[in-house]
Coordinates of C-alpha atoms in Angstrom, one line a residue:
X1 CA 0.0 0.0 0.0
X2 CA 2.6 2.2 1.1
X3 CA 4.8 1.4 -2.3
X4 CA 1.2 2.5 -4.2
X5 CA 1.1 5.3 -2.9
X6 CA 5.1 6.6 -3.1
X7 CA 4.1 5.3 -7.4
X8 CA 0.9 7.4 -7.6
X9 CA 2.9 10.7 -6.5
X10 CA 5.9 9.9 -8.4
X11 CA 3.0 9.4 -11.4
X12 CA 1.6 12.8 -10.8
X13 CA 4.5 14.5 -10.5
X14 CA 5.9 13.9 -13.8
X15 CA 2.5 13.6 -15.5
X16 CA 2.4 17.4 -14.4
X17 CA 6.3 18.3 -15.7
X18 CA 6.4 20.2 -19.0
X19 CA 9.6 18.8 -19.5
X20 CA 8.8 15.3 -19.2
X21 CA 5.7 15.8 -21.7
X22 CA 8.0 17.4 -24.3
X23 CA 11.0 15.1 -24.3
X24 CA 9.5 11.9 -23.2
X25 CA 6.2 12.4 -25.5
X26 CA 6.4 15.2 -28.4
X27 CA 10.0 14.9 -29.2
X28 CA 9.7 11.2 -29.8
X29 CA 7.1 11.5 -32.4
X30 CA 9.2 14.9 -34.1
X31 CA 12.3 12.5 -34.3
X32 CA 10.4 9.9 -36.2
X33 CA 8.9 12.2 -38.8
X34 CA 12.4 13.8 -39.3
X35 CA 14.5 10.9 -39.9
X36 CA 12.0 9.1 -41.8
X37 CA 11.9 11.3 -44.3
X38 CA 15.3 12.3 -44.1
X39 CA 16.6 9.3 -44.7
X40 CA 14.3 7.6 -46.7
X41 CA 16.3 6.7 -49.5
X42 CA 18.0 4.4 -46.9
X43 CA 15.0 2.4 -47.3
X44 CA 12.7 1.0 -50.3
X45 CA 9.1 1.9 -50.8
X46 CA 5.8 -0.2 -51.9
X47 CA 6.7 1.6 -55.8
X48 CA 8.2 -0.9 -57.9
X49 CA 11.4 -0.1 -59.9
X50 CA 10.8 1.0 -63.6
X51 CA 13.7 0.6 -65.7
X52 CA 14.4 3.8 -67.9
X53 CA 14.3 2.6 -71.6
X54 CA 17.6 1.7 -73.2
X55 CA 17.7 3.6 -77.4
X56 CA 19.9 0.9 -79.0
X57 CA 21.0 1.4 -82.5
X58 CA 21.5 -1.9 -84.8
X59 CA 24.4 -1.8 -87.2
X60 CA 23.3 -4.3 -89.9
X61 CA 25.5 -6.3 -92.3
X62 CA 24.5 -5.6 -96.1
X63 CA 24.1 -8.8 -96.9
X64 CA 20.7 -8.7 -94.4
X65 CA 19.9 -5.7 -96.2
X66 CA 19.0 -3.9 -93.4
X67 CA 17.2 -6.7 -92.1
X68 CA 17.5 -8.0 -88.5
X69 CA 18.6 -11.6 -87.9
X70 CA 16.1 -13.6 -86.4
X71 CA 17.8 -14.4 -83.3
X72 CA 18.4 -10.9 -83.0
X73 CA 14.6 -10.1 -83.5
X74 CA 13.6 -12.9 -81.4
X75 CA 15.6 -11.6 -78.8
X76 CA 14.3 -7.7 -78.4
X77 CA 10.1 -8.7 -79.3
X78 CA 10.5 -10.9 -75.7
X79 CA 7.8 -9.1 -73.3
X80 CA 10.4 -8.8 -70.5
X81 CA 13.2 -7.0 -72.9
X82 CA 10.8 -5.4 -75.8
X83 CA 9.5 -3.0 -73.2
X84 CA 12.9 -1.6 -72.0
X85 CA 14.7 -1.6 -75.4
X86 CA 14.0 1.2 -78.4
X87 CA 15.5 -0.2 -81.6
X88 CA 16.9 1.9 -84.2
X89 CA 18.9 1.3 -87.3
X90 CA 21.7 2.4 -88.7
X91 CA 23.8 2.2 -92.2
X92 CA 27.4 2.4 -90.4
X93 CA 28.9 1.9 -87.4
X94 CA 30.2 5.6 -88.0
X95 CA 26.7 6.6 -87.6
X96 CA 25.7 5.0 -84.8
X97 CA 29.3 6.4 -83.0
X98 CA 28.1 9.9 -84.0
X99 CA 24.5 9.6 -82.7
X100 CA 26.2 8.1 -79.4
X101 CA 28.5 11.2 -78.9
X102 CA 25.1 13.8 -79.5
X103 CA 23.0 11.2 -76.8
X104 CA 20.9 10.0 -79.6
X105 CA 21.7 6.7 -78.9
X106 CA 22.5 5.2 -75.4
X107 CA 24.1 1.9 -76.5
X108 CA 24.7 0.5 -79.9
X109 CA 25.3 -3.3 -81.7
X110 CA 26.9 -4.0 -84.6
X111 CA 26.2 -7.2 -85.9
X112 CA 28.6 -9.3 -88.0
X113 CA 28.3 -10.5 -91.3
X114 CA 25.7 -13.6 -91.9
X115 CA 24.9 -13.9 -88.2
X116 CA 22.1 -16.7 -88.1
X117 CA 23.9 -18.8 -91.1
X118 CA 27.2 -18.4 -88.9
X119 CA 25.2 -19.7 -85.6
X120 CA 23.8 -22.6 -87.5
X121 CA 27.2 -23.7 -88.9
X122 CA 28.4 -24.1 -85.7
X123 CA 30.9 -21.0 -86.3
X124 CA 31.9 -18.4 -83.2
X125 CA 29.8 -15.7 -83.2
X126 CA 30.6 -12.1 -81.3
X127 CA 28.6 -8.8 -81.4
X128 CA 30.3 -5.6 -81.2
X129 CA 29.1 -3.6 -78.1
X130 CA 29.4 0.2 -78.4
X131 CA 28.6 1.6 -74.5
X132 CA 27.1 4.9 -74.2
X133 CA 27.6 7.8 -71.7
X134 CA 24.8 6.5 -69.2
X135 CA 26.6 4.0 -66.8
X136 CA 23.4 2.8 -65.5
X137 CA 22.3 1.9 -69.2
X138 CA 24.7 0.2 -70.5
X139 CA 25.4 -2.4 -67.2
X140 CA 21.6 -3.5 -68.4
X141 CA 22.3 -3.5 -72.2
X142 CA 25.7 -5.4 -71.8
X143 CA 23.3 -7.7 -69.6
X144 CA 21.0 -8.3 -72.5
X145 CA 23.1 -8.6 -75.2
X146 CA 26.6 -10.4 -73.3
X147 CA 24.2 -13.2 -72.6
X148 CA 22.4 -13.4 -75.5
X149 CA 25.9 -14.1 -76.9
X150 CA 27.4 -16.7 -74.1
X151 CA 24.0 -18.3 -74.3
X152 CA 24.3 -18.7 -78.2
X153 CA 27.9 -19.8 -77.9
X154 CA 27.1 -22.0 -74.9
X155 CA 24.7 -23.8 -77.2
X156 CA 26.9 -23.9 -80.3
X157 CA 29.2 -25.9 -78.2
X158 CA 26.5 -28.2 -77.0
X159 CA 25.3 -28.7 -80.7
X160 CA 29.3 -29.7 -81.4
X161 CA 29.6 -32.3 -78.6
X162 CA 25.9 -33.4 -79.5
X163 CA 26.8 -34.1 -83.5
X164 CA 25.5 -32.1 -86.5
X165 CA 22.4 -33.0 -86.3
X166 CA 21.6 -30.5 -83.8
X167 CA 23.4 -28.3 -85.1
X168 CA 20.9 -26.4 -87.4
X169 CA 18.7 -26.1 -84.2
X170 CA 20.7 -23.9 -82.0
X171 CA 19.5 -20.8 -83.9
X172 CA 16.0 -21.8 -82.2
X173 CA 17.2 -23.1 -79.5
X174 CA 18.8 -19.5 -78.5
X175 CA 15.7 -17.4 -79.2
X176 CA 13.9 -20.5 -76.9
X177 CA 16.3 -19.7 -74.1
X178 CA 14.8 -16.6 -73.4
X179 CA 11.2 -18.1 -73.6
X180 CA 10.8 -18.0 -69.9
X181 CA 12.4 -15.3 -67.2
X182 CA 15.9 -16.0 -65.4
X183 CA 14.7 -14.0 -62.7
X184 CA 12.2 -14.0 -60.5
X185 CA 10.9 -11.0 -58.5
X186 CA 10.2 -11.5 -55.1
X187 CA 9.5 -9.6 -51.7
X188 CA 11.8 -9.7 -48.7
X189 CA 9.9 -10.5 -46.2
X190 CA 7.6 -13.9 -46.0
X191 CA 4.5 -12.3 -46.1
X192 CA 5.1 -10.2 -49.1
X193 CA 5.5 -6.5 -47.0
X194 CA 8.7 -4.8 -46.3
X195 CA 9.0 -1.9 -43.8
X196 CA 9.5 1.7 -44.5
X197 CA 11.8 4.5 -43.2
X198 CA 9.0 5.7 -41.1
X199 CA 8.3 2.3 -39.5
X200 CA 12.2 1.8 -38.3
X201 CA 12.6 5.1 -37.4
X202 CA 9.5 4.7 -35.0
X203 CA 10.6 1.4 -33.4
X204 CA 14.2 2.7 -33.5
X205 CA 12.7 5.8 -31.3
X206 CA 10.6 3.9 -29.7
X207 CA 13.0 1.9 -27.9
X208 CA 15.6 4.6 -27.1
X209 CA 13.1 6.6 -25.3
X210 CA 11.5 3.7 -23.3
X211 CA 15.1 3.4 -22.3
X212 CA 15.4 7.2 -21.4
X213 CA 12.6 6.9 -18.9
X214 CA 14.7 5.2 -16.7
X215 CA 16.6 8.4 -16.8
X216 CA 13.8 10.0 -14.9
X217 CA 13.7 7.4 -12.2
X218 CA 17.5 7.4 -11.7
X219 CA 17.2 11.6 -11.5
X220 CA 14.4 11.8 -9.3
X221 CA 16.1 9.3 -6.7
X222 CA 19.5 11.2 -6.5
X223 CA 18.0 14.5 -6.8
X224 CA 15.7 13.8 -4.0
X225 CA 19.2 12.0 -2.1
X226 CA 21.1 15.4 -2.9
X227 CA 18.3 18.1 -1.9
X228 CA 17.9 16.0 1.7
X229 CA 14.4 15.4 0.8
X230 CA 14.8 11.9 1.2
X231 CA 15.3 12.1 5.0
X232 CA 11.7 13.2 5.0
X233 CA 10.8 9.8 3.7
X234 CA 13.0 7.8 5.7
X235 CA 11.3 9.5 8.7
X236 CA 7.9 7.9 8.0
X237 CA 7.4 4.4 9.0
X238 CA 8.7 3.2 5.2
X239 CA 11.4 1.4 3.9
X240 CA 14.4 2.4 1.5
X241 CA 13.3 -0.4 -0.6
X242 CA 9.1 0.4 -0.5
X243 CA 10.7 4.4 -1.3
X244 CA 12.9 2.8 -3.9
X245 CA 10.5 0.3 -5.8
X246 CA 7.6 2.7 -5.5
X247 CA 9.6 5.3 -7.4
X248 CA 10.3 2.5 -10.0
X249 CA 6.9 1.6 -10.4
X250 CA 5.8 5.2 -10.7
X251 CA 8.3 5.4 -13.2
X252 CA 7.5 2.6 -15.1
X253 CA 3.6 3.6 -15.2
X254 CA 4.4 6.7 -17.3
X255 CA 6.6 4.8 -19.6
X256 CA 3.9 2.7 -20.1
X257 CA 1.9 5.6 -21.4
X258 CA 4.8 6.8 -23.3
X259 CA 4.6 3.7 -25.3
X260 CA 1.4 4.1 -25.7
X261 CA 1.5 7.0 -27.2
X262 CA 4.3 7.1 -29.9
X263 CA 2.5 3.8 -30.8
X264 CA -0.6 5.4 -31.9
X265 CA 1.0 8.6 -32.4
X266 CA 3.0 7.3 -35.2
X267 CA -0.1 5.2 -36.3
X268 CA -2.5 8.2 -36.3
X269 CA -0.1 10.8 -38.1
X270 CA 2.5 8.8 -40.6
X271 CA 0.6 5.9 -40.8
X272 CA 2.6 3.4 -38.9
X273 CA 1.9 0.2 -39.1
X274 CA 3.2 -1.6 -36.3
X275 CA 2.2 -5.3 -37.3
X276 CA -1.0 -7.7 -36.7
X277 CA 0.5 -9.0 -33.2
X278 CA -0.8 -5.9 -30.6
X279 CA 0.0 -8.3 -27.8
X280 CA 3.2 -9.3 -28.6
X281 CA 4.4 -5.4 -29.4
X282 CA 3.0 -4.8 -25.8
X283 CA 5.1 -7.5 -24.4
X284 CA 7.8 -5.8 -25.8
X285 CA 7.4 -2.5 -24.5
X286 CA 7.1 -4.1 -21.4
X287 CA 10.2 -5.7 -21.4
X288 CA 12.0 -2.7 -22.6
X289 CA 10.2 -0.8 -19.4
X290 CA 12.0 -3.9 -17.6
X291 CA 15.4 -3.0 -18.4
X292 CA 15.1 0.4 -18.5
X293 CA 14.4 0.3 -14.6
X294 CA 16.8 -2.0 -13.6
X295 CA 19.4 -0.5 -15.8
X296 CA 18.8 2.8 -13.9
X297 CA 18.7 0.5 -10.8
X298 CA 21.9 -0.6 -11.5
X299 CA 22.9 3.2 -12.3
X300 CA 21.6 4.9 -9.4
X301 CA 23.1 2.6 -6.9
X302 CA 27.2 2.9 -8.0
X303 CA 26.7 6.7 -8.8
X304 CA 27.2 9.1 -5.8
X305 CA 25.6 11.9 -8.3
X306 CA 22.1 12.9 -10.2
X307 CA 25.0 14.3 -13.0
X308 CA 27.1 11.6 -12.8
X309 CA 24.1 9.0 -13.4
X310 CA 22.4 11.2 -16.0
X311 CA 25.7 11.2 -18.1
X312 CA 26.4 7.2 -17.6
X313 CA 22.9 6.0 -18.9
X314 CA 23.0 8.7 -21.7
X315 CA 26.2 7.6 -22.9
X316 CA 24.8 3.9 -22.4
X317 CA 21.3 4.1 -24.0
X318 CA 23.4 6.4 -27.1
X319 CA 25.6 3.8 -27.9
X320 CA 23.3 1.0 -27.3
X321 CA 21.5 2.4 -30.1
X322 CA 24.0 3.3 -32.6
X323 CA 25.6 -0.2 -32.6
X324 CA 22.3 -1.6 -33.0
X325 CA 21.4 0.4 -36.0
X326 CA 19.2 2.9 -34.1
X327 CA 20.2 5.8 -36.1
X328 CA 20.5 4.6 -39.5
X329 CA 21.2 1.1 -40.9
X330 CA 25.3 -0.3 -40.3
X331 CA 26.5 -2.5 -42.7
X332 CA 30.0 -3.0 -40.6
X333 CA 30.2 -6.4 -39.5
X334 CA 32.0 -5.3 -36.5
X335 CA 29.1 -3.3 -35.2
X336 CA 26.7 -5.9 -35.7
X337 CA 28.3 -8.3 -33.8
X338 CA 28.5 -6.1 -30.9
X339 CA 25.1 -4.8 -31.2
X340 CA 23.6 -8.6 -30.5
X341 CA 24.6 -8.5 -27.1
X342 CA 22.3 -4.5 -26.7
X343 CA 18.2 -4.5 -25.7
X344 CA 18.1 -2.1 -28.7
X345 CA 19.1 -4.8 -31.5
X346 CA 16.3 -7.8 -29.8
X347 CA 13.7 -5.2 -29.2
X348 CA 14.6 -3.5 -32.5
X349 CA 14.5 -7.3 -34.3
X350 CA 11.0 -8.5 -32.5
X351 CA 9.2 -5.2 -34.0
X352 CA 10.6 -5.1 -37.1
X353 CA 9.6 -9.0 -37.6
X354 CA 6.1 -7.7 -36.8
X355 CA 6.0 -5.3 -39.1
X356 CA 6.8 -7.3 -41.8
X357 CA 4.6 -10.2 -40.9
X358 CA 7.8 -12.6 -39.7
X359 CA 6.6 -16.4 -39.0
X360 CA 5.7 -16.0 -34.7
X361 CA 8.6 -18.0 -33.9
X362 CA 10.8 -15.9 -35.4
X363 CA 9.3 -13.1 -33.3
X364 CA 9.4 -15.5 -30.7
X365 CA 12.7 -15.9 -30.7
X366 CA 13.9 -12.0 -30.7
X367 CA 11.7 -11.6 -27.6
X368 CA 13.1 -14.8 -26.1
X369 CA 16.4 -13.1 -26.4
X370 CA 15.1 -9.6 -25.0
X371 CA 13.5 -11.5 -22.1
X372 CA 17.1 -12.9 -21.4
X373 CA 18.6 -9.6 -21.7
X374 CA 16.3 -7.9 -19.3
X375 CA 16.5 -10.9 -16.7
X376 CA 20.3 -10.5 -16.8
X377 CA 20.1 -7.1 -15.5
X378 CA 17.2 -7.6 -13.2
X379 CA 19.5 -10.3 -11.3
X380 CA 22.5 -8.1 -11.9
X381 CA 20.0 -5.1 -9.9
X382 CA 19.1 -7.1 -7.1
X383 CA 22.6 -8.6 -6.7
X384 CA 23.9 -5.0 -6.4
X385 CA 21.1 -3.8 -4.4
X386 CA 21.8 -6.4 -1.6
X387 CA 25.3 -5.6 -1.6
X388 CA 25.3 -1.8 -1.6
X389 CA 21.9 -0.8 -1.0
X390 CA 20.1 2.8 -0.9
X391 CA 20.6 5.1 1.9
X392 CA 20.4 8.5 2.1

């Protein structure tokens, strides 16, 4: 009862702090909207990519009379590559070098001398491959038409080992390769979702300020230690551990809240969307608000100073997050590896597997790992609070 009490004061006392309403509620949400859009090229989008169409001129040989081979023809009416690729011919290979230079053209093919009669003798075959001045352009037309080539080659050889008899197919045979898609498109997640800039940036903020709020119950301790107020307390018929603990739970009820709101905040104003498991996020939060306590548990009992503790956590929770990929996406192996061991990375992995519609096990599992975290530093609390415990 008396522990209730000692939480519903603590409760109204920072309910009623400006400060606490600004940094623990508003600034949260600000953050996300700011580095979600800031850095939302980190991240990809529900659009789907649209290639940029390719102008490719074709140098024919005069004996075609101007006339593509068939392979070639077969090759740029497929649906995948007809779409992406604008054919144009040319007399020359001089003209096609000029109309490169002026950015008429952004790649161009010169085609040898009887190219199908060539393929169906069983001869080498090459195509000339003129690159334009758009990098981007020419890694997809060298795509196309490099194997387009290897593939023809490939099958001449095959058509050699297999005896002349197959040889006259291999012309078909190389405009059948392409007949059905190397490639296949998929999503990255199971479910078919991925997660947007907005959606990491609000679990990445998420976490790091359900940590800070064990910044409030490590201040309010030692300030109360260092203004002398806490004799007051000791005076009644109460406990340094009921005093202690109530100020936790008081602590905790806010960050409760605080979770509660950036949740919906988010939801309600950038359109968040934090997953179908509500119950499982909550569990989450909860655990976060576990660790956050007894990491300031841990803080307030080795530090002789409000300054001293508000400096340790801060530095704490701020690297915690950057080596977990709070703050934007590491690709360093090194940090990655250090980041397992953080609440950030679990918590961090557990929402982000919601989001995307992970199998539950999978979510399962990144909470397992957070619950091990956060009992860790509840026994590592207690331990330290039997040894050194709270006085005034």
């Amino acid at each position: 009862m008396k522990m209730m009490i000692i939480a519903w004061f603590e409760l109204r006392r920072m309910a009623t702090s400006r400060s606490v309403l600004i940094n623990q509620f508003l600034l949260p949400l600000i953050l996300i909207f700011i580095l979600g859009n800031a850095l939302s090229g980190w991240f990809g989008n529900d659009q789907e990519y649209q290639q940029e169409p390719i102008r490719v001129g074709f140098v024919g040989s005069p004996a075609d009379k101007g006339q593509l081979p068939e392979s070639i023809q077969a090759l740029t009416s497929m649906p995948g590559i007809q779409d992406i690729v604008i054919q144009q011919t040319a007399a020359s290979r001089e003209e096609v070098e000029d109309k490169l230079r002026r950015d008429d053209l952004d790649y161009a093919v010169v085609i040898p001398e009887y190219f199908d009669e060539r393929i169906g003798q069983g001869a080498e075959v090459k195509l000339e491959l003129l690159p334009g001045r758009n990098h981007d352009l020419n890694l997809v037309a060298d795509t196309i038409f490099k194997t387009f080539s290897a593939d023809v080659n490939h099958g001449q050889a095959q058509a050699v080992v297999m005896g002349a008899e197959r040889m006259l197919a291999v012309p078909a045979a190389a405009s059948a390769a392409y007949e059905r898609p190397k490639v296949e498109i998929g999503e990255l997640s199971e479910k078919g979702t991925t997660y947007t800039a907005a959606q990491y940036f609000a679990a990445s903020m998420l976490i790091m300020f359900l940590l800070y709020s064990g910044l409030m119950a490590s201040s309010s301790l030692l300030g109360e230690r260092e203004s002398r107020t806490l004799f007051r307390l000791q005076s009644a018929p109460v406990t340094p551990g009921t005093i202690f603990a109530g100020k936790i739970m008081g602590c905790s009820l806010i960050t409760i809240a605080q979770a509660a709101a950036i949740v919906l905040g988010s939801q309600w104003m950038y359109g968040v969307k934090w997953g179908p498991h509500p119950l499982l996020l909550m569990a989450v939060c909860l655990l976060i608000t576990l660790a956050s306590m007894t990491l300031a548990t841990l803080i307030t009992l080795v530090s002789s100073s409000a300054a001293g503790a508000r400096g340790l956590m801060q530095a704490i929770i701020i690297a915690m997050t950057f080596v977990s990929g709070g703050f934007m996406p590491l690709p360093v192996e090194f940090f990655q590896k250090i980041g397992a061991f953080t609440v950030n990375h679990w918590a961090m992995q557990s929402m982000l597997r919601m989001m995307l519609n992970s199998d539950i096990h999978l979510i399962m599992t990144c909470i397992g790992m957070l619950a091990v975290i956060a009992a860790f530093l509840s026994a590592a609390a207690m331990v330290t609070y039997r040894k050194v415990g709270y006085h005034a």
